[in-house]
Tab-separated table of N, CA, C and O in Angstrom:
chain	number	residue	atom	x	y	z
A	1	MET	N	9.158	209.635	3.733
A	1	MET	CA	7.821	209.809	4.226
A	1	MET	C	7.713	211.193	4.876
A	1	MET	O	8.534	211.533	5.719
A	2	ARG	N	6.721	211.962	4.451
A	2	ARG	CA	6.535	213.300	5.016
A	2	ARG	C	5.763	213.204	6.322
A	2	ARG	O	4.766	212.494	6.420
A	3	THR	N	6.259	213.909	7.331
A	3	THR	CA	5.597	213.953	8.637
A	3	THR	C	5.515	215.401	9.130
A	3	THR	O	6.231	215.817	10.035
A	4	PRO	N	4.625	216.196	8.521
A	4	PRO	CA	4.580	217.620	8.854
A	4	PRO	C	4.206	217.919	10.311
A	4	PRO	O	4.776	218.831	10.913
A	5	ALA	N	3.305	217.163	10.872
A	5	ALA	CA	2.924	217.408	12.280
A	5	ALA	C	4.076	217.082	13.211
A	5	ALA	O	4.390	217.844	14.137
A	6	LEU	N	4.746	215.968	12.966
A	6	LEU	CA	5.881	215.576	13.790
A	6	LEU	C	7.012	216.584	13.655
A	6	LEU	O	7.644	216.963	14.650
A	7	ASP	N	7.246	217.045	12.429
A	7	ASP	CA	8.293	218.052	12.205
A	7	ASP	C	7.984	219.342	12.962
A	7	ASP	O	8.884	219.916	13.600
A	8	LEU	N	6.738	219.795	12.877
A	8	LEU	CA	6.357	221.023	13.579
A	8	LEU	C	6.440	220.831	15.092
A	8	LEU	O	6.896	221.714	15.821
A	9	TRP	N	5.986	219.671	15.582
A	9	TRP	CA	6.041	219.386	17.022
A	9	TRP	C	7.488	219.460	17.504
A	9	TRP	O	7.775	220.087	18.530
A	10	ARG	N	8.392	218.847	16.763
A	10	ARG	CA	9.812	218.873	17.145
A	10	ARG	C	10.372	220.291	17.122
A	10	ARG	O	11.133	220.673	18.010
A	11	LYS	N	9.985	221.060	16.107
A	11	LYS	CA	10.452	222.449	16.002
A	11	LYS	C	9.960	223.283	17.187
A	11	LYS	O	10.734	224.028	17.798
A	12	GLU	N	8.679	223.150	17.533
A	12	GLU	CA	8.129	223.896	18.655
A	12	GLU	C	8.755	223.443	19.974
A	12	GLU	O	9.004	224.273	20.867
A	13	LEU	N	9.007	222.162	20.108
A	13	LEU	CA	9.641	221.641	21.316
A	13	LEU	C	11.051	222.221	21.465
A	13	LEU	O	11.428	222.715	22.535
A	14	ALA	N	11.798	222.228	20.379
A	14	ALA	CA	13.164	222.761	20.406
A	14	ALA	C	13.177	224.259	20.699
A	14	ALA	O	14.109	224.755	21.362
A	15	ALA	N	12.163	224.968	20.225
A	15	ALA	CA	12.101	226.428	20.430
A	15	ALA	C	11.562	226.786	21.812
A	15	ALA	O	11.552	227.963	22.188
A	16	GLY	N	11.116	225.794	22.558
A	16	GLY	CA	10.561	226.059	23.884
A	16	GLY	C	9.116	226.512	23.845
A	16	GLY	O	8.577	226.960	24.850
A	17	ALA	N	8.471	226.402	22.686
A	17	ALA	CA	7.077	226.824	22.539
A	17	ALA	C	6.098	225.810	23.107
A	17	ALA	O	4.934	226.117	23.298
A	18	ARG	N	6.586	224.618	23.402
A	18	ARG	CA	5.768	223.569	23.998
A	18	ARG	C	6.654	222.675	24.842
A	18	ARG	O	7.869	222.751	24.739
A	19	THR	N	6.033	221.841	25.640
A	19	THR	CA	6.772	220.852	26.413
A	19	THR	C	6.370	219.466	25.919
A	19	THR	O	5.424	219.329	25.141
A	20	LYS	N	7.057	218.464	26.367
A	20	LYS	CA	6.708	217.096	25.995
A	20	LYS	C	5.349	216.692	26.537
A	20	LYS	O	4.778	215.711	26.092
A	21	THR	N	4.859	217.424	27.505
A	21	THR	CA	3.556	217.101	28.118
A	21	THR	C	2.453	218.062	27.685
A	21	THR	O	1.424	218.153	28.341
A	22	THR	N	2.656	218.781	26.582
A	22	THR	CA	1.599	219.608	26.007
A	22	THR	C	0.756	218.700	25.117
A	22	THR	O	1.151	218.388	23.999
A	23	PHE	N	-0.360	218.231	25.645
A	23	PHE	CA	-1.196	217.281	24.916
A	23	PHE	C	-2.293	218.047	24.185
A	23	PHE	O	-3.213	218.581	24.795
A	24	ASP	N	-2.177	218.103	22.869
A	24	ASP	CA	-3.141	218.822	22.032
A	24	ASP	C	-3.231	218.116	20.690
A	24	ASP	O	-2.710	217.001	20.517
A	25	VAL	N	-3.903	218.751	19.751
A	25	VAL	CA	-4.099	218.140	18.427
A	25	VAL	C	-2.761	217.903	17.740
A	25	VAL	O	-2.557	216.846	17.121
A	26	LEU	N	-1.849	218.844	17.827
A	26	LEU	CA	-0.547	218.657	17.186
A	26	LEU	C	0.183	217.481	17.787
A	26	LEU	O	0.772	216.666	17.077
A	27	TRP	N	0.126	217.334	19.100
A	27	TRP	CA	0.765	216.204	19.774
A	27	TRP	C	0.167	214.892	19.271
A	27	TRP	O	0.899	213.943	18.941
A	28	LYS	N	-1.159	214.839	19.182
A	28	LYS	CA	-1.826	213.601	18.741
A	28	LYS	C	-1.413	213.256	17.307
A	28	LYS	O	-1.088	212.102	17.018
A	29	ALA	N	-1.438	214.240	16.418
A	29	ALA	CA	-1.070	213.990	15.034
A	29	ALA	C	0.412	213.600	14.926
A	29	ALA	O	0.767	212.704	14.132
A	30	ALA	N	1.264	214.229	15.713
A	30	ALA	CA	2.690	213.888	15.704
A	30	ALA	C	2.902	212.450	16.171
A	30	ALA	O	3.736	211.729	15.613
A	31	CYS	N	2.153	212.026	17.166
A	31	CYS	CA	2.263	210.641	17.637
A	31	CYS	C	1.847	209.657	16.554
A	31	CYS	O	2.487	208.619	16.369
A	32	LEU	N	0.779	209.983	15.841
A	32	LEU	CA	0.345	209.108	14.758
A	32	LEU	C	1.396	209.030	13.648
A	32	LEU	O	1.656	207.961	13.090
A	33	GLU	N	1.999	210.171	13.324
A	33	GLU	CA	3.051	210.173	12.303
A	33	GLU	C	4.275	209.405	12.781
A	33	GLU	O	4.924	208.708	11.990
A	34	ALA	N	4.603	209.514	14.055
A	34	ALA	CA	5.733	208.743	14.600
A	34	ALA	C	5.447	207.253	14.502
A	34	ALA	O	6.345	206.458	14.174
A	35	ALA	N	4.204	206.881	14.748
A	35	ALA	CA	3.824	205.465	14.622
A	35	ALA	C	3.979	205.005	13.160
A	35	ALA	O	4.423	203.887	12.910
A	36	ALA	N	3.611	205.879	12.237
A	36	ALA	CA	3.784	205.535	10.811
A	36	ALA	C	5.250	205.265	10.502
A	36	ALA	O	5.571	204.325	9.748
A	37	LEU	N	6.140	206.057	11.063
A	37	LEU	CA	7.572	205.822	10.857
A	37	LEU	C	8.011	204.493	11.459
A	37	LEU	O	8.872	203.803	10.897
A	38	GLU	N	7.436	204.141	12.591
A	38	GLU	CA	7.779	202.870	13.247
A	38	GLU	C	7.369	201.674	12.369
A	38	GLU	O	7.989	200.632	12.418
A	39	PHE	N	6.277	201.853	11.625
A	39	PHE	CA	5.730	200.745	10.837
A	39	PHE	C	5.958	200.923	9.337
A	39	PHE	O	5.187	200.428	8.527
A	40	VAL	N	7.023	201.621	8.971
A	40	VAL	CA	7.323	201.873	7.568
A	40	VAL	C	7.494	200.556	6.785
A	40	VAL	O	7.225	200.520	5.585
A	41	SER	N	7.887	199.495	7.456
A	41	SER	CA	8.065	198.211	6.778
A	41	SER	C	6.729	197.522	6.473
A	41	SER	O	6.695	196.529	5.743
A	42	ILE	N	5.631	198.068	7.021
A	42	ILE	CA	4.293	197.553	6.728
A	42	ILE	C	3.516	198.717	6.102
A	42	ILE	O	2.838	199.476	6.813
A	43	PRO	N	3.651	198.892	4.806
A	43	PRO	CA	3.112	200.081	4.134
A	43	PRO	C	1.634	200.369	4.409
A	43	PRO	O	1.257	201.521	4.572
A	44	GLU	N	0.809	199.331	4.477
A	44	GLU	CA	-0.612	199.556	4.722
A	44	GLU	C	-0.848	200.163	6.101
A	44	GLU	O	-1.701	201.041	6.269
A	45	LEU	N	-0.116	199.705	7.085
A	45	LEU	CA	-0.257	200.213	8.444
A	45	LEU	C	0.292	201.629	8.541
A	45	LEU	O	-0.324	202.520	9.151
A	46	ALA	N	1.439	201.866	7.935
A	46	ALA	CA	2.030	203.214	7.950
A	46	ALA	C	1.076	204.207	7.291
A	46	ALA	O	0.847	205.304	7.812
A	47	ALA	N	0.492	203.826	6.172
A	47	ALA	CA	-0.451	204.700	5.476
A	47	ALA	C	-1.678	204.976	6.334
A	47	ALA	O	-2.184	206.115	6.344
A	48	ALA	N	-2.141	203.978	7.047
A	48	ALA	CA	-3.308	204.184	7.924
A	48	ALA	C	-2.999	205.195	9.035
A	48	ALA	O	-3.835	206.058	9.345
A	49	TYR	N	-1.817	205.105	9.622
A	49	TYR	CA	-1.424	206.066	10.660
A	49	TYR	C	-1.305	207.476	10.083
A	49	TYR	O	-1.749	208.438	10.701
A	50	LEU	N	-0.737	207.598	8.896
A	50	LEU	CA	-0.635	208.915	8.259
A	50	LEU	C	-2.015	209.487	7.937
A	50	LEU	O	-2.266	210.676	8.126
A	51	ASP	N	-2.918	208.624	7.451
A	51	ASP	CA	-4.282	209.075	7.183
A	51	ASP	C	-4.953	209.562	8.459
A	51	ASP	O	-5.644	210.594	8.447
A	52	ASP	N	-4.761	208.840	9.555
A	52	ASP	CA	-5.340	209.249	10.836
A	52	ASP	C	-4.785	210.592	11.289
A	52	ASP	O	-5.517	211.444	11.776
A	53	ALA	N	-3.490	210.796	11.111
A	53	ALA	CA	-2.866	212.065	11.502
A	53	ALA	C	-3.456	213.223	10.714
A	53	ALA	O	-3.808	214.263	11.277
A	54	ARG	N	-3.601	213.039	9.423
A	54	ARG	CA	-4.186	214.099	8.584
A	54	ARG	C	-5.633	214.366	8.945
A	54	ARG	O	-6.083	215.515	8.985
A	55	ARG	N	-6.376	213.296	9.249
A	55	ARG	CA	-7.780	213.438	9.648
A	55	ARG	C	-7.894	214.245	10.941
A	55	ARG	O	-8.728	215.136	11.063
A	56	VAL	N	-7.030	213.963	11.900
A	56	VAL	CA	-7.033	214.667	13.175
A	56	VAL	C	-6.807	216.170	12.962
A	56	VAL	O	-7.518	217.006	13.514
A	57	ILE	N	-5.837	216.500	12.132
A	57	ILE	CA	-5.534	217.911	11.851
A	57	ILE	C	-6.693	218.571	11.107
A	57	ILE	O	-7.122	219.674	11.471
A	58	LEU	N	-7.217	217.918	10.074
A	58	LEU	CA	-8.309	218.516	9.304
A	58	LEU	C	-9.560	218.723	10.155
A	58	LEU	O	-10.243	219.747	10.019
A	59	GLU	N	-9.867	217.790	11.039
A	59	GLU	CA	-11.024	217.942	11.918
A	59	GLU	C	-10.828	219.123	12.853
A	59	GLU	O	-11.767	219.877	13.116
A	60	ALA	N	-9.633	219.300	13.359
A	60	ALA	CA	-9.344	220.436	14.256
A	60	ALA	C	-9.493	221.754	13.505
A	60	ALA	O	-10.031	222.731	14.042
A	61	VAL	N	-9.003	221.782	12.285
A	61	VAL	CA	-9.120	223.006	11.462
A	61	VAL	C	-10.597	223.311	11.215
A	61	VAL	O	-11.012	224.457	11.343
A	62	LYS	N	-11.376	222.309	10.868
A	62	LYS	CA	-12.823	222.530	10.618
A	62	LYS	C	-13.537	223.020	11.868
A	62	LYS	O	-14.390	223.891	11.792
A	63	ARG	N	-13.185	222.458	13.025
A	63	ARG	CA	-13.823	222.884	14.284
A	63	ARG	C	-13.535	224.360	14.592
A	63	ARG	O	-14.362	225.036	15.168
A	64	ARG	N	-12.369	224.804	14.195
A	64	ARG	CA	-11.986	226.193	14.488
A	64	ARG	C	-12.422	227.159	13.387
A	64	ARG	O	-12.211	228.359	13.507
A	65	GLY	N	-12.959	226.624	12.292
A	65	GLY	CA	-13.395	227.468	11.211
A	65	GLY	C	-12.270	228.114	10.414
A	65	GLY	O	-12.453	229.143	9.808
A	66	VAL	N	-11.102	227.483	10.432
A	66	VAL	CA	-9.940	228.006	9.719
A	66	VAL	C	-9.899	227.364	8.341
A	66	VAL	O	-10.026	226.139	8.229
A	67	PRO	N	-9.740	228.122	7.274
A	67	PRO	CA	-9.648	227.511	5.934
A	67	PRO	C	-8.420	226.612	5.840
A	67	PRO	O	-7.347	226.960	6.292
A	68	ALA	N	-8.600	225.431	5.273
A	68	ALA	CA	-7.509	224.444	5.189
A	68	ALA	C	-6.576	224.731	4.068
A	68	ALA	O	-6.642	225.214	3.099
């Protein structure tokens, strides 16, 4: 299962670019992807969490006017 937001969050955390208490769009999407991993045995639920994570990121990109 691909978790790009969670992967990036972990990378930034390890690099010191963020803290565990940096609550932003990336944090929210990473949490949703982590939940998907927790519920991998229930594919419909895992897929819903992944969809929510992607929606959160895409909405943030649209708000900032950045091409996706």
